[in-house]
XYZ file of N, CA and C in Angstrom:
387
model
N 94.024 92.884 91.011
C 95.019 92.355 91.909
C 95.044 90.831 91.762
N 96.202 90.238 91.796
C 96.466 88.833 91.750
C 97.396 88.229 92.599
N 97.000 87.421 93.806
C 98.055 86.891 94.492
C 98.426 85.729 94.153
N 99.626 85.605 94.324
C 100.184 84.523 94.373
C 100.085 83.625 95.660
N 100.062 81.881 95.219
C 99.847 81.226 96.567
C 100.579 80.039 96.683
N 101.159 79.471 97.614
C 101.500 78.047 97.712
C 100.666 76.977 97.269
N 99.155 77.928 98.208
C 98.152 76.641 98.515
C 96.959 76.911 98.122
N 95.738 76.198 98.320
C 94.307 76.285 98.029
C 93.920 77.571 98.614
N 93.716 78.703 98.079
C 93.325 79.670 98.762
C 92.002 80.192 97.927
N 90.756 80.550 99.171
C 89.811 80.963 99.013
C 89.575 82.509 98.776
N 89.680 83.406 98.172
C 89.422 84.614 98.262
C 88.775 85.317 97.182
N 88.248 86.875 97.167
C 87.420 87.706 96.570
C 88.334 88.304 95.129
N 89.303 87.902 95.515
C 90.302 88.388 94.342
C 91.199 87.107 93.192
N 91.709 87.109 92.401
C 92.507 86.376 91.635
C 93.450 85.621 92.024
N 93.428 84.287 92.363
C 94.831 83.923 92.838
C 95.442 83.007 91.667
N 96.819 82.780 91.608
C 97.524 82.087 91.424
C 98.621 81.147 91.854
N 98.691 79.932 91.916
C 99.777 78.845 92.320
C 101.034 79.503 91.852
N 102.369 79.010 92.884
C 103.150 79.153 92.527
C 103.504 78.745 93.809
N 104.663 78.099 93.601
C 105.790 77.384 95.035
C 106.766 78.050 95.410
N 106.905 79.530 94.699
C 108.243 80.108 95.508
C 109.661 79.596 94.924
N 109.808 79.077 94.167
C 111.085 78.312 93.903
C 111.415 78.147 92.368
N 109.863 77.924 91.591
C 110.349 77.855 90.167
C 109.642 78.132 89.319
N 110.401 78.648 87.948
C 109.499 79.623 87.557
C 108.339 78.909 86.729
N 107.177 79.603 86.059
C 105.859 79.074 85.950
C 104.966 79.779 85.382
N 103.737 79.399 85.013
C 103.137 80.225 84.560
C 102.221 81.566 85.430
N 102.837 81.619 86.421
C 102.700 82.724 87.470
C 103.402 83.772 86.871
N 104.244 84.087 86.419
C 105.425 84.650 85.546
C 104.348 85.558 85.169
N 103.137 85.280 84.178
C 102.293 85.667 83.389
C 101.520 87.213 84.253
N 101.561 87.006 85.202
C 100.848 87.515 86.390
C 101.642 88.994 86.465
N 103.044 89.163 86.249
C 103.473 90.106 86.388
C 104.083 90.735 85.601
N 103.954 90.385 84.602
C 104.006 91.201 82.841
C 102.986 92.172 82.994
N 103.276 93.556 83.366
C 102.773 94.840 82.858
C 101.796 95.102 84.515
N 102.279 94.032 85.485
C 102.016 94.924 86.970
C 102.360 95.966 87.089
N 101.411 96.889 87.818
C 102.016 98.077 88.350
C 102.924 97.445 90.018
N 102.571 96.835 90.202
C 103.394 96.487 91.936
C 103.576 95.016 91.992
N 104.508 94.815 92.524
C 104.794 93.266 93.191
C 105.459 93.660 94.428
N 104.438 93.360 95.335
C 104.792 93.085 96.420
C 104.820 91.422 97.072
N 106.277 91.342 97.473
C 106.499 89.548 98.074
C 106.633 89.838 99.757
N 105.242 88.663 100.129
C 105.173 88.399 101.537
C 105.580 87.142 101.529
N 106.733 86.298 100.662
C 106.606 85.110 100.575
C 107.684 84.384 102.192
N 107.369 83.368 102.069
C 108.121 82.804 103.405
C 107.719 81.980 104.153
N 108.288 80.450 104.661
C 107.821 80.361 105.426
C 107.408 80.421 106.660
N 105.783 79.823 106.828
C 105.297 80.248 108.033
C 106.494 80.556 109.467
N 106.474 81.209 110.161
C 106.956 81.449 111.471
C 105.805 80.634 112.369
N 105.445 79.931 113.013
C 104.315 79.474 113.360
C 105.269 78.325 113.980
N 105.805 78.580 114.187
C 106.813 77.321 114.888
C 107.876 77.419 115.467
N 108.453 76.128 115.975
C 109.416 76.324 117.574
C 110.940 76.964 116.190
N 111.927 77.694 117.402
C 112.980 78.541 115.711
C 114.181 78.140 116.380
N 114.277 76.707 116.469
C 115.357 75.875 116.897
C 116.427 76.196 114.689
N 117.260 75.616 115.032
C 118.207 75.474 113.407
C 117.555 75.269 112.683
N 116.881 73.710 112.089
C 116.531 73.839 110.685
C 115.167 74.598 110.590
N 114.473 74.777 111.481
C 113.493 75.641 111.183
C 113.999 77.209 110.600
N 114.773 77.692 111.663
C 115.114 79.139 111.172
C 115.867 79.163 110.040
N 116.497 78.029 109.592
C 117.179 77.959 108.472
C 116.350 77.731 107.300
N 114.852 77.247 107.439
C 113.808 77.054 106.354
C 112.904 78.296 106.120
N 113.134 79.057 107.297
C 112.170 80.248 107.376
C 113.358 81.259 106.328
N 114.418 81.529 106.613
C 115.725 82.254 106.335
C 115.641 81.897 104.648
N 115.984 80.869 104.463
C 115.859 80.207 102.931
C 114.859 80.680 102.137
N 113.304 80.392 102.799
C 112.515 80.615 101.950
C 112.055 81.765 101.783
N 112.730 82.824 102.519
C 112.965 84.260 102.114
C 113.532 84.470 101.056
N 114.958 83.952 101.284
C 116.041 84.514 99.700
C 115.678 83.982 98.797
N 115.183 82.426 98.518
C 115.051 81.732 97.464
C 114.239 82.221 96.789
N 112.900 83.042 97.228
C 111.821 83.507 96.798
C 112.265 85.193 96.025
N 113.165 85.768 96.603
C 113.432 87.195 96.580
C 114.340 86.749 95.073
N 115.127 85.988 95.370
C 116.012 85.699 94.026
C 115.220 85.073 93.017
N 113.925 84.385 92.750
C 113.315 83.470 91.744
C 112.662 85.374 91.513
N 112.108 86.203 92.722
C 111.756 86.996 91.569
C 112.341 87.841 91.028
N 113.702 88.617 91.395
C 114.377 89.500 90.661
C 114.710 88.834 89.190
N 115.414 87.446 89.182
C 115.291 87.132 88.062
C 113.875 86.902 87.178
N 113.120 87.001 87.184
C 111.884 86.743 86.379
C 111.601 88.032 86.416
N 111.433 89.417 87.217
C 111.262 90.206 86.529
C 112.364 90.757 86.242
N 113.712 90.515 86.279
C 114.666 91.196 85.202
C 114.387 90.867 83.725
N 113.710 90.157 83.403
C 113.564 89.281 82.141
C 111.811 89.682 81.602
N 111.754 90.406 82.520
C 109.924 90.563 81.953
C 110.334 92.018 80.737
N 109.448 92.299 79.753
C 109.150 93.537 78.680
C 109.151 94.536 79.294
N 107.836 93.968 80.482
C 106.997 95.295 81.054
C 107.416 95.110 82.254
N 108.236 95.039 83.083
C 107.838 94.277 84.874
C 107.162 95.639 85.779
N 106.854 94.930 86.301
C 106.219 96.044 87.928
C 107.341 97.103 88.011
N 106.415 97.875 88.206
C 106.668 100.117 88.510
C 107.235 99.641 89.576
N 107.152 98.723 90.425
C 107.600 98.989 91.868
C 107.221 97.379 92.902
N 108.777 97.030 93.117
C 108.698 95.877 93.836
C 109.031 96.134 95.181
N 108.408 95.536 96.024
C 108.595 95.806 97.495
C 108.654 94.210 97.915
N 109.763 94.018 99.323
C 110.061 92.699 100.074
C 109.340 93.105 101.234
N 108.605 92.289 102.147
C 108.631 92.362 102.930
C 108.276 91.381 104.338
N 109.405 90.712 103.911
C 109.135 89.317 104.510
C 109.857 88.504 105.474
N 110.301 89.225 106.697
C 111.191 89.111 107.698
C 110.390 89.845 109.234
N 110.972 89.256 110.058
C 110.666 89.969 111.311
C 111.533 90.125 112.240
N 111.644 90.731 113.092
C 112.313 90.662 114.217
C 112.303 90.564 115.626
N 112.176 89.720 116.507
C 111.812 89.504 118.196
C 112.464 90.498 119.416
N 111.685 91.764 119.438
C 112.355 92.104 120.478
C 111.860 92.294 121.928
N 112.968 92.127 122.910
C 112.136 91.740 124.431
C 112.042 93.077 124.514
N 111.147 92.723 125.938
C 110.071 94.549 126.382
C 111.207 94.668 127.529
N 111.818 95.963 127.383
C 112.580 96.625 128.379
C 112.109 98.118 128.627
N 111.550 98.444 129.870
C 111.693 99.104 130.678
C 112.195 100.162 131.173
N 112.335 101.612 131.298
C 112.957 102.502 132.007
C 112.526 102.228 133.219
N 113.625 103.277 134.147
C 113.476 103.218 135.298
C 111.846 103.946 135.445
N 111.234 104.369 134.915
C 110.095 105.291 135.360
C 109.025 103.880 135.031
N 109.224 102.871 134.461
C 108.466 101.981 133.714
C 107.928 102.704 132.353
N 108.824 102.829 131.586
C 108.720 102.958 130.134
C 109.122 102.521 129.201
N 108.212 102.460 128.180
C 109.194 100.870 127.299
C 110.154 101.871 126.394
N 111.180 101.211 126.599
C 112.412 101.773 125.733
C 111.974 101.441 123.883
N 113.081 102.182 123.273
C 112.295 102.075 121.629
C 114.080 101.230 121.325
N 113.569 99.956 120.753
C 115.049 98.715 120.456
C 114.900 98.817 118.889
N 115.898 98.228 118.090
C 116.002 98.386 116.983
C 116.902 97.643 116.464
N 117.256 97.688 115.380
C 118.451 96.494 115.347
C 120.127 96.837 115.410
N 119.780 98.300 115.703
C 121.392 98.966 116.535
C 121.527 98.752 117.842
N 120.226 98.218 118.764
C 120.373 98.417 120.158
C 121.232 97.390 120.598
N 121.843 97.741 121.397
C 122.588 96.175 122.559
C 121.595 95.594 123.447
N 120.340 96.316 123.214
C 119.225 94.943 123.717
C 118.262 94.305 122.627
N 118.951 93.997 121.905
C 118.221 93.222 120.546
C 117.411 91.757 121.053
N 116.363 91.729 120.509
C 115.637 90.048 121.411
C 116.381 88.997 120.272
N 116.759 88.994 119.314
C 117.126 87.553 118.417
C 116.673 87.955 117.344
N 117.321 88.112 116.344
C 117.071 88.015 114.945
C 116.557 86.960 114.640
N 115.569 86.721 114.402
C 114.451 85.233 114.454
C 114.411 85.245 112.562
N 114.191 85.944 111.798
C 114.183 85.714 110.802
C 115.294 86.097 110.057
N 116.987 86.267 110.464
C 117.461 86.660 109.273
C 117.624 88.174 108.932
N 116.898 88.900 109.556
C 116.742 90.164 108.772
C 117.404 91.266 108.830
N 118.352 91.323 109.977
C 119.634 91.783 110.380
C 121.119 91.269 109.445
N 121.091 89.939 109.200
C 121.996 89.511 108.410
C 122.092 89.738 107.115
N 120.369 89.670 106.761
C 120.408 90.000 104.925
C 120.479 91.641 104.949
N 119.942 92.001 105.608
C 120.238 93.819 105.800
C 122.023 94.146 105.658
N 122.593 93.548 106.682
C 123.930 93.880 106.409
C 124.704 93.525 105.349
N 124.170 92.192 104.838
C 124.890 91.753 103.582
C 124.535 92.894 102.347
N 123.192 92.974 102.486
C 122.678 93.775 101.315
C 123.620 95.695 101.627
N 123.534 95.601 102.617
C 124.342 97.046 102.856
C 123.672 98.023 103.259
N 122.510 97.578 103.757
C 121.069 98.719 103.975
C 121.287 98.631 105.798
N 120.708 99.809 106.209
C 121.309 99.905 108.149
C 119.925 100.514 107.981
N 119.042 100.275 109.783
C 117.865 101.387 109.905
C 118.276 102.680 110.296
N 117.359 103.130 109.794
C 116.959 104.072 109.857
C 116.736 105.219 111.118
């Protein structure tokens, strides 16, 4: 296993640099993967006034698009790419018995699409489930 990282990261496994944005010798990393999975994004860890949610939003797609192109272009690329790098805020509502209702991103009590993930869902053409 080999992750990819922004930053100085300490761990038991292989890492590699890479900024999310351009391509590199990270590239190398996924010639003849069986999986790429991208948690890339930035942190949520902060107030999600505009340019924040707009940096969190960005550095979703920018990352999703640097890798479809690099592995459209790989020999061998990964058996199987998975995204999964969005969230969604939803408030705790209540039945009358005090039971938490189950929200989703069809409900009319949605808490805020905080990352985007309702919008790229619809653009992309994908609905839950």
């Amino acid at each position: 296993m080999t992750v990819l990282t922004r930053g100085p990261y300490a761990a038991p496994w292989h890492t590699v640099h890479w900024d999310g944005e351009n391509i590199g010798p990270w590239i190398e990393t996924l010639e003849g993967a069986n999986v790429c999975i991208n948690l890339t994004g930035r942190s949520v860890i902060c107030r999600y006034h505009a340019e924040n949610r707009q940096q969190i939003y960005a550095s979703r797609i920018g990352s999703t698009r640097l890798l479809n192109n690099v592995i459209a272009n790989l020999a061998d690329p990964p058996k199987v790419w998975m995204n999964a790098s969005a969230a969604t805020l939803y408030r705790r509502v209540l039945d009358a018995q005090g039971v938490d209702l189950p929200l989703d991103e069809n409900s009319s009590l949605l808490g805020g699409d905080v990352l985007g993930a309702k919008a790229w869902n619809i653009r992309r053409g994908f609905t839950s489930a």
